CSV table of C-alpha atoms and ligand atoms in Angstrom, one decimal:
chain,number,residue,atom,x,y,z
A,1,UNK,CA,56.4,165.8,-20.0
A,2,UNK,CA,54.5,168.3,-22.2
A,3,UNK,CA,50.8,168.8,-21.5
A,4,UNK,CA,47.9,170.7,-23.0
A,5,UNK,CA,46.5,172.7,-20.1
A,6,UNK,CA,43.7,175.1,-19.3
A,7,UNK,CA,45.8,177.4,-17.2
A,8,UNK,CA,43.3,179.9,-15.8
A,9,UNK,CA,39.6,180.7,-15.7
A,10,UNK,CA,38.0,182.6,-18.6
A,11,UNK,CA,37.8,182.1,-22.4
A,12,UNK,CA,41.0,180.9,-24.0
A,13,UNK,CA,43.8,180.4,-21.5
A,14,UNK,CA,45.1,177.2,-23.1
A,15,UNK,CA,48.8,176.5,-23.2
A,16,UNK,CA,51.2,173.6,-23.7
A,17,UNK,CA,53.3,173.4,-20.5
A,18,UNK,CA,56.1,171.2,-19.1
A,19,UNK,CA,55.0,169.4,-16.0
A,20,UNK,CA,56.3,166.4,-14.0
A,21,UNK,CA,55.2,162.9,-14.6
A,22,UNK,CA,52.5,162.3,-11.9
A,23,UNK,CA,53.1,159.9,-8.9
A,24,UNK,CA,50.5,157.4,-7.9
A,25,UNK,CA,48.6,159.4,-5.1
A,26,UNK,CA,46.8,156.5,-3.4
A,27,UNK,CA,47.4,152.7,-3.1
A,28,UNK,CA,44.4,151.8,-5.3
A,29,UNK,CA,45.4,154.1,-8.2
A,30,UNK,CA,47.5,153.3,-11.3
A,31,UNK,CA,49.9,155.2,-13.6
A,32,UNK,CA,49.0,154.9,-17.3
A,33,UNK,CA,51.1,155.8,-20.4
A,34,UNK,CA,48.7,157.6,-22.7
A,35,UNK,CA,48.6,156.1,-26.2
A,36,UNK,CA,45.8,158.1,-27.9
A,37,UNK,CA,43.5,160.8,-26.6
A,38,UNK,CA,40.3,162.1,-28.2
A,39,UNK,CA,39.1,165.7,-28.3
A,40,UNK,CA,35.5,166.0,-27.1
A,41,UNK,CA,32.9,168.7,-27.3
A,42,UNK,CA,33.5,169.2,-23.6
A,43,UNK,CA,37.1,170.3,-24.4
A,44,UNK,CA,35.7,173.0,-26.7
A,45,UNK,CA,33.3,174.2,-24.0
A,46,UNK,CA,36.2,174.4,-21.5
A,47,UNK,CA,38.2,176.4,-24.1
A,48,UNK,CA,35.3,178.9,-24.2
A,49,UNK,CA,34.7,178.9,-20.5
A,50,UNK,CA,31.3,177.2,-20.9
A,51,UNK,CA,31.8,174.2,-18.6
A,52,UNK,CA,33.0,173.9,-15.0
A,53,UNK,CA,36.8,173.3,-14.5
A,54,UNK,CA,39.5,173.7,-11.9
A,55,UNK,CA,42.6,175.3,-13.5
A,56,UNK,CA,45.5,174.8,-14.0
A,57,UNK,CA,44.4,171.4,-15.3
A,58,UNK,CA,45.6,169.1,-18.0
A,59,UNK,CA,42.7,168.7,-20.5
A,60,UNK,CA,41.3,165.5,-22.1
A,61,UNK,CA,39.1,162.7,-20.7
A,62,UNK,CA,38.9,160.3,-23.6
A,63,UNK,CA,41.9,158.1,-23.9
A,64,UNK,CA,43.5,154.7,-24.1
A,65,UNK,CA,46.8,153.6,-22.7
A,66,UNK,CA,49.1,151.1,-21.1
A,67,UNK,CA,49.5,150.6,-17.3
A,68,UNK,CA,53.1,151.2,-16.3
A,69,UNK,CA,52.8,151.1,-12.5
A,70,UNK,CA,50.1,150.0,-10.0
A,71,UNK,CA,49.5,151.0,-6.4
A,72,UNK,CA,50.1,148.4,-3.6
A,73,UNK,CA,46.4,147.5,-3.3
A,74,UNK,CA,45.6,147.1,-7.0
A,75,UNK,CA,44.8,143.5,-7.6
A,76,UNK,CA,42.9,143.3,-10.9
A,77,UNK,CA,45.5,145.1,-13.1
A,78,UNK,CA,49.2,144.7,-13.7
A,79,UNK,CA,51.8,146.8,-15.7
A,80,UNK,CA,51.5,146.1,-19.4
A,81,UNK,CA,47.6,145.9,-19.3
A,82,UNK,CA,46.0,147.9,-22.1
A,83,UNK,CA,43.1,149.9,-20.7
A,84,UNK,CA,40.6,152.6,-21.1
A,85,UNK,CA,39.0,154.5,-18.1
A,86,UNK,CA,35.6,155.8,-17.2
A,87,UNK,CA,35.9,159.6,-16.4
A,88,UNK,CA,34.2,159.4,-13.0
A,89,UNK,CA,37.2,160.1,-10.8
A,90,UNK,CA,36.7,161.4,-7.2
A,91,UNK,CA,33.1,160.1,-7.1
A,92,UNK,CA,32.6,159.6,-3.3
A,93,UNK,CA,31.6,156.0,-3.3
A,94,UNK,CA,29.3,156.4,-0.3
A,95,UNK,CA,26.4,158.7,-1.4
A,96,UNK,CA,23.0,157.2,-2.4
A,97,UNK,CA,23.9,157.5,-6.2
A,98,UNK,CA,27.3,155.9,-5.9
A,99,UNK,CA,25.8,153.0,-3.9
A,100,UNK,CA,23.3,152.5,-6.7
A,101,UNK,CA,26.1,152.3,-9.2
A,102,UNK,CA,25.4,155.7,-10.7
A,103,UNK,CA,28.8,157.2,-9.9
A,104,UNK,CA,28.7,159.2,-13.1
A,105,UNK,CA,26.2,161.6,-11.5
A,106,UNK,CA,27.8,161.7,-8.0
A,107,UNK,CA,28.0,165.3,-6.8
A,108,UNK,CA,31.7,164.9,-5.9
A,109,UNK,CA,32.8,163.5,-9.3
A,110,UNK,CA,35.7,165.5,-10.8
A,111,UNK,CA,36.7,164.0,-14.2
A,112,UNK,CA,40.1,164.0,-15.8
A,113,UNK,CA,40.4,166.9,-18.1
A,114,UNK,CA,38.6,169.4,-16.0
A,115,UNK,CA,38.5,168.3,-12.3
A,116,UNK,CA,41.8,166.5,-12.2
A,117,UNK,CA,44.7,166.3,-14.6
A,118,UNK,CA,43.7,164.6,-17.9
A,119,UNK,CA,45.0,162.8,-20.9
A,120,UNK,CA,46.4,165.4,-23.3
A,121,UNK,CA,49.9,164.5,-22.2
A,122,UNK,CA,52.1,161.4,-21.8
A,123,UNK,CA,51.0,160.0,-18.4
A,124,UNK,CA,47.9,160.0,-16.3
A,125,UNK,CA,47.0,158.6,-12.8
A,126,UNK,CA,43.5,157.2,-12.1
A,127,UNK,CA,41.8,154.9,-9.6
A,128,UNK,CA,41.8,151.3,-10.8
A,129,UNK,CA,38.1,150.9,-10.2
A,130,UNK,CA,37.5,153.1,-13.3
A,131,UNK,CA,39.5,150.9,-15.7
A,132,UNK,CA,38.3,148.5,-18.4
A,133,UNK,CA,40.6,146.2,-20.3
A,134,UNK,CA,40.8,146.8,-24.1
A,135,UNK,CA,39.7,143.6,-26.0
A,136,UNK,CA,42.5,141.7,-27.7
A,137,UNK,CA,43.2,142.9,-31.2
A,138,UNK,CA,41.6,146.3,-30.8
A,139,UNK,CA,44.0,149.2,-31.5
A,140,UNK,CA,44.7,151.9,-29.0
A,141,UNK,CA,43.3,154.5,-31.5
A,142,UNK,CA,39.9,152.8,-31.8
A,143,UNK,CA,39.9,152.0,-28.1
A,144,UNK,CA,40.2,155.8,-27.5
A,145,UNK,CA,36.7,156.1,-28.9
A,146,UNK,CA,35.3,154.0,-26.0
A,147,UNK,CA,34.1,157.0,-23.9
A,148,UNK,CA,31.8,158.6,-26.5
A,149,UNK,CA,30.7,155.1,-27.6
A,150,UNK,CA,29.8,154.3,-24.0
A,151,UNK,CA,27.7,157.5,-23.9
A,152,UNK,CA,25.9,156.4,-27.1
A,153,UNK,CA,25.3,152.9,-25.8
A,154,UNK,CA,24.0,154.1,-22.5
A,155,UNK,CA,21.6,156.6,-24.2
A,156,UNK,CA,20.4,154.3,-27.0
A,157,UNK,CA,20.5,150.8,-25.5
A,158,UNK,CA,20.4,151.0,-21.7
A,159,UNK,CA,18.1,154.1,-21.3
A,160,UNK,CA,16.4,154.4,-24.7
A,161,UNK,CA,15.7,150.6,-24.8
A,162,UNK,CA,16.1,150.4,-28.6
A,163,UNK,CA,14.3,147.5,-30.2
A,164,UNK,CA,14.7,145.6,-33.4
A,165,UNK,CA,12.5,147.1,-36.1
A,166,UNK,CA,12.5,150.6,-34.5
A,167,UNK,CA,12.5,153.5,-36.9
A,168,UNK,CA,15.1,155.8,-35.2
A,169,UNK,CA,15.8,159.5,-35.7
A,170,UNK,CA,19.1,160.9,-34.4
A,171,UNK,CA,19.1,164.7,-34.2
A,172,UNK,CA,22.7,166.0,-34.6
A,173,UNK,CA,25.5,164.4,-36.6
A,174,UNK,CA,28.5,164.9,-34.3
A,175,UNK,CA,30.5,162.1,-32.7
A,176,UNK,CA,27.7,161.0,-30.3
A,177,UNK,CA,25.0,161.3,-33.1
A,178,UNK,CA,27.0,159.1,-35.5
A,179,UNK,CA,27.8,156.6,-32.8
A,180,UNK,CA,24.1,156.6,-31.7
A,181,UNK,CA,23.2,155.8,-35.3
A,182,UNK,CA,25.8,153.0,-35.4
A,183,UNK,CA,24.6,151.6,-32.1
A,184,UNK,CA,20.9,151.7,-33.1
A,185,UNK,CA,21.7,149.8,-36.3
A,186,UNK,CA,23.9,147.3,-34.5
A,187,UNK,CA,20.9,146.6,-32.1
A,188,UNK,CA,18.6,145.8,-35.1
A,189,UNK,CA,16.9,149.1,-35.8
A,190,UNK,CA,15.0,148.9,-39.1
A,191,UNK,CA,16.0,152.4,-40.3
A,192,UNK,CA,18.0,155.3,-38.9
A,193,UNK,CA,17.6,158.9,-40.1
A,194,UNK,CA,20.1,161.5,-38.9
A,195,UNK,CA,19.8,165.3,-39.0
A,196,UNK,CA,22.5,167.9,-39.3
A,197,UNK,CA,23.3,171.4,-40.6
A,198,UNK,CA,24.9,172.2,-44.0
A,199,UNK,CA,28.4,172.0,-42.6
A,200,UNK,CA,27.9,168.3,-42.1
A,201,UNK,CA,28.3,167.9,-45.8
A,202,UNK,CA,32.1,168.3,-45.5
A,203,UNK,CA,32.4,164.9,-43.9
A,204,UNK,CA,29.8,164.2,-41.1
A,205,UNK,CA,26.9,163.1,-43.3
A,206,UNK,CA,29.1,160.8,-45.4
A,207,UNK,CA,30.6,159.0,-42.4
A,208,UNK,CA,27.1,158.8,-40.8
A,209,UNK,CA,25.8,157.0,-43.9
A,210,UNK,CA,28.8,154.7,-44.0
A,211,UNK,CA,28.5,153.8,-40.3
A,212,UNK,CA,24.7,153.2,-40.1
A,213,UNK,CA,22.4,156.1,-41.1
A,214,UNK,CA,20.0,155.2,-43.9
A,215,UNK,CA,18.9,158.8,-44.4
A,216,UNK,CA,20.5,162.1,-43.8
A,217,UNK,CA,18.3,165.2,-43.3
A,218,UNK,CA,19.9,168.7,-43.8
A,219,UNK,CA,17.8,170.9,-41.5
A,220,UNK,CA,18.9,174.0,-43.3
A,221,UNK,CA,17.6,172.6,-46.6
A,222,UNK,CA,14.4,170.8,-45.6
A,223,UNK,CA,11.8,170.6,-42.8
A,224,UNK,CA,13.0,167.8,-40.6
A,225,UNK,CA,9.5,167.0,-39.3
A,226,UNK,CA,8.1,166.7,-42.8
A,227,UNK,CA,11.0,164.5,-43.9
A,228,UNK,CA,10.6,162.1,-40.9
A,229,UNK,CA,6.8,161.9,-41.4
A,230,UNK,CA,7.3,161.2,-45.1
A,231,UNK,CA,9.9,158.4,-44.4
A,232,UNK,CA,7.5,156.8,-41.8
A,233,UNK,CA,4.3,157.3,-43.9
A,234,UNK,CA,2.9,159.7,-41.4
A,235,UNK,CA,3.4,157.4,-38.4
A,236,UNK,CA,6.5,159.1,-36.8
A,237,UNK,CA,9.7,157.6,-35.4
A,238,UNK,CA,9.6,155.0,-32.6
A,239,UNK,CA,12.4,156.9,-30.9
A,240,UNK,CA,14.3,160.1,-31.3
A,241,UNK,CA,17.8,160.2,-30.0
A,242,UNK,CA,18.5,163.9,-29.3
A,243,UNK,CA,22.2,164.7,-29.4
A,244,UNK,CA,22.2,168.3,-30.9
A,245,UNK,CA,21.2,170.4,-27.9
A,246,UNK,CA,19.5,172.7,-30.3
A,247,UNK,CA,16.3,174.2,-29.0
A,248,UNK,CA,14.6,173.9,-32.3
A,249,UNK,CA,15.5,170.2,-32.7
A,250,UNK,CA,14.4,169.5,-29.1
A,251,UNK,CA,10.9,171.0,-29.8
A,252,UNK,CA,10.6,169.3,-33.2
A,253,UNK,CA,11.4,165.9,-31.7
A,254,UNK,CA,7.9,165.8,-30.3
A,255,UNK,CA,6.5,166.1,-33.8
A,256,UNK,CA,8.9,163.5,-35.2
A,257,UNK,CA,8.0,160.8,-32.8
A,258,UNK,CA,5.0,158.5,-32.9
A,259,UNK,CA,2.3,158.3,-30.2
A,260,UNK,CA,3.7,156.4,-27.2
A,261,UNK,CA,7.2,156.8,-28.6
A,262,UNK,CA,10.4,157.7,-26.8
A,263,UNK,CA,12.8,160.7,-26.8
A,264,UNK,CA,16.2,160.0,-25.3
A,265,UNK,CA,18.2,163.1,-24.8
A,266,UNK,CA,22.0,163.6,-24.2
A,267,UNK,CA,22.5,167.0,-25.9
A,268,UNK,CA,23.1,169.9,-23.5
A,269,UNK,CA,21.4,173.1,-24.6
A,270,UNK,CA,23.4,176.4,-24.7
A,271,UNK,CA,20.3,178.2,-23.3
A,272,UNK,CA,19.0,177.7,-19.8
A,273,UNK,CA,15.4,177.8,-20.9
A,274,UNK,CA,13.8,176.7,-24.1
A,275,UNK,CA,10.2,176.4,-25.3
A,276,UNK,CA,8.8,172.9,-25.5
A,277,UNK,CA,5.4,171.7,-26.7
A,278,UNK,CA,4.4,170.2,-23.3
A,279,UNK,CA,0.8,169.4,-24.1
A,280,UNK,CA,1.6,167.8,-27.4
A,281,UNK,CA,4.0,165.5,-25.6
A,282,UNK,CA,1.4,164.7,-23.0
A,283,UNK,CA,-1.3,163.9,-25.6
A,284,UNK,CA,1.1,161.7,-27.4
A,285,UNK,CA,2.0,159.9,-24.1
A,286,UNK,CA,5.7,160.1,-24.8
A,287,UNK,CA,8.5,158.7,-22.7
A,288,UNK,CA,11.2,161.3,-22.4
A,289,UNK,CA,14.5,160.1,-21.0
A,290,UNK,CA,17.4,162.3,-19.9
A,291,UNK,CA,21.0,161.0,-19.9
A,292,UNK,CA,24.3,162.1,-18.4
A,293,UNK,CA,27.6,160.6,-19.2
A,294,UNK,CA,28.1,156.8,-19.2
A,295,UNK,CA,27.4,153.8,-16.9
A,296,UNK,CA,29.8,151.1,-15.8
A,297,UNK,CA,27.9,148.5,-17.9
A,298,UNK,CA,27.9,150.7,-21.0
A,299,UNK,CA,31.7,150.6,-21.2
A,300,UNK,CA,32.2,146.9,-21.8
A,301,UNK,CA,29.2,147.0,-24.2
A,302,UNK,CA,30.9,149.9,-26.1
A,303,UNK,CA,34.2,148.1,-26.2
A,304,UNK,CA,32.5,145.0,-27.5
A,305,UNK,CA,30.6,147.0,-30.1
A,306,UNK,CA,33.8,148.7,-31.3
A,307,UNK,CA,35.7,145.4,-31.5
A,308,UNK,CA,32.9,143.5,-33.2
A,309,UNK,CA,31.2,145.8,-35.6
A,310,UNK,CA,31.8,145.2,-39.3
A,311,UNK,CA,31.7,149.0,-39.9
A,312,UNK,CA,34.9,150.9,-40.4
A,313,UNK,CA,34.8,153.1,-37.3
A,314,UNK,CA,38.3,154.4,-38.2
A,315,UNK,CA,36.3,156.7,-40.5
A,316,UNK,CA,35.3,158.8,-37.5
A,317,UNK,CA,38.9,159.7,-36.7
A,318,UNK,CA,39.5,162.8,-38.9
A,319,UNK,CA,42.6,164.1,-37.2
A,320,UNK,CA,45.7,162.4,-35.7
A,321,UNK,CA,48.0,165.2,-34.5
A,322,UNK,CA,50.2,166.3,-31.7
A,323,UNK,CA,49.0,168.7,-28.9
A,324,UNK,CA,50.9,171.5,-30.6
A,325,UNK,CA,48.2,171.6,-33.3
A,326,UNK,CA,45.4,172.0,-30.7
A,327,UNK,CA,44.1,175.4,-31.9
A,328,UNK,CA,43.7,174.5,-35.5
A,329,UNK,CA,42.0,171.2,-34.5
A,330,UNK,CA,39.7,172.8,-32.0
A,331,UNK,CA,38.6,175.4,-34.7
A,332,UNK,CA,38.0,172.7,-37.3
A,333,UNK,CA,35.9,170.6,-34.9
A,334,UNK,CA,34.0,173.7,-33.8
A,335,UNK,CA,33.2,174.5,-37.5
A,336,UNK,CA,31.9,170.8,-37.8
A,337,UNK,CA,34.6,170.1,-40.5
A,338,UNK,CA,35.9,167.1,-38.6
A,339,UNK,CA,34.4,164.4,-36.3
A,340,UNK,CA,36.9,162.9,-33.8
A,341,UNK,CA,40.4,164.3,-33.4
A,342,UNK,CA,43.1,162.2,-31.6
A,343,UNK,CA,46.2,163.6,-30.0
A,344,UNK,CA,49.0,161.0,-30.3
A,345,UNK,CA,52.2,161.1,-28.2
A,346,UNK,CA,55.3,162.1,-30.2
B,401,ZN,ZN1,33.9,163.0,-24.2
B,402,ZN,ZN1,28.9,159.7,-4.6
């Protein structure tokens, strides 16, 4: 089978290679035929050598597929089941975090796409404990959005504790930002404002508005803090969902949020150190919440949200291509001229 691989350490070093169809390595693993696989910001970081990875490795961790073979000890799934999978492979299962159900931050976790072979190919093997069944009637293409949607649900609902009537600001209008806006609205938020740069006018702002954002704020054209304070009559937002990873947005979120408000952060910053208005956050008695990846519970919630929303989530999928077009697609996503790209098998 043909596979899009990171073949060696360093920037670039991505190739389409021919590899064997994998064999089930352990009796509680399954073999899955990939039906759709999404390109994530993480894949772009791996492209540029800005994220840990173990080459040569097949890229891609966001996917949907059909089980074609199960190991001898797999009881909950059978061939023919339509599934998506949490990317928390090789989590040890015995450390303190794993035993608390937080396998997504286990030190031994090695996800498909960077730690073990991923989904930008025809077949993938994974432990059955990571699988979730796709709700009936939901397409493989929309189900492939489950991983980023689970991240948004974990950040906004489970950790950010969004409430009806909240005024929500989402900083950053990428996949996670737009999904966070949609999630907040689905949970009853009164209004959602989303920020982004000028390039978001190509498509991201339009889709954000269609899927849940009431206001878009172009941070290159207006002062985001002033805009939020004007929209909230000086009170500030109840919660800021930080998805941009931009130092300026992180610092500004303290000014955007009301006293005793919350900041829920998922964005990873490109700099190791940034300046942050610590005292201002202290005087405002803010709750600041960090997030990493997705929880077990966020996956079924995300699938339910994708299956039941009346919004046209299909609008997020801006590219449906084969892996041969990877370079063009990666470049367009990097320039923020797309949102979610799917690789589909030939
Ligand atoms: Zn992802
Ligand atoms: Zn562990």
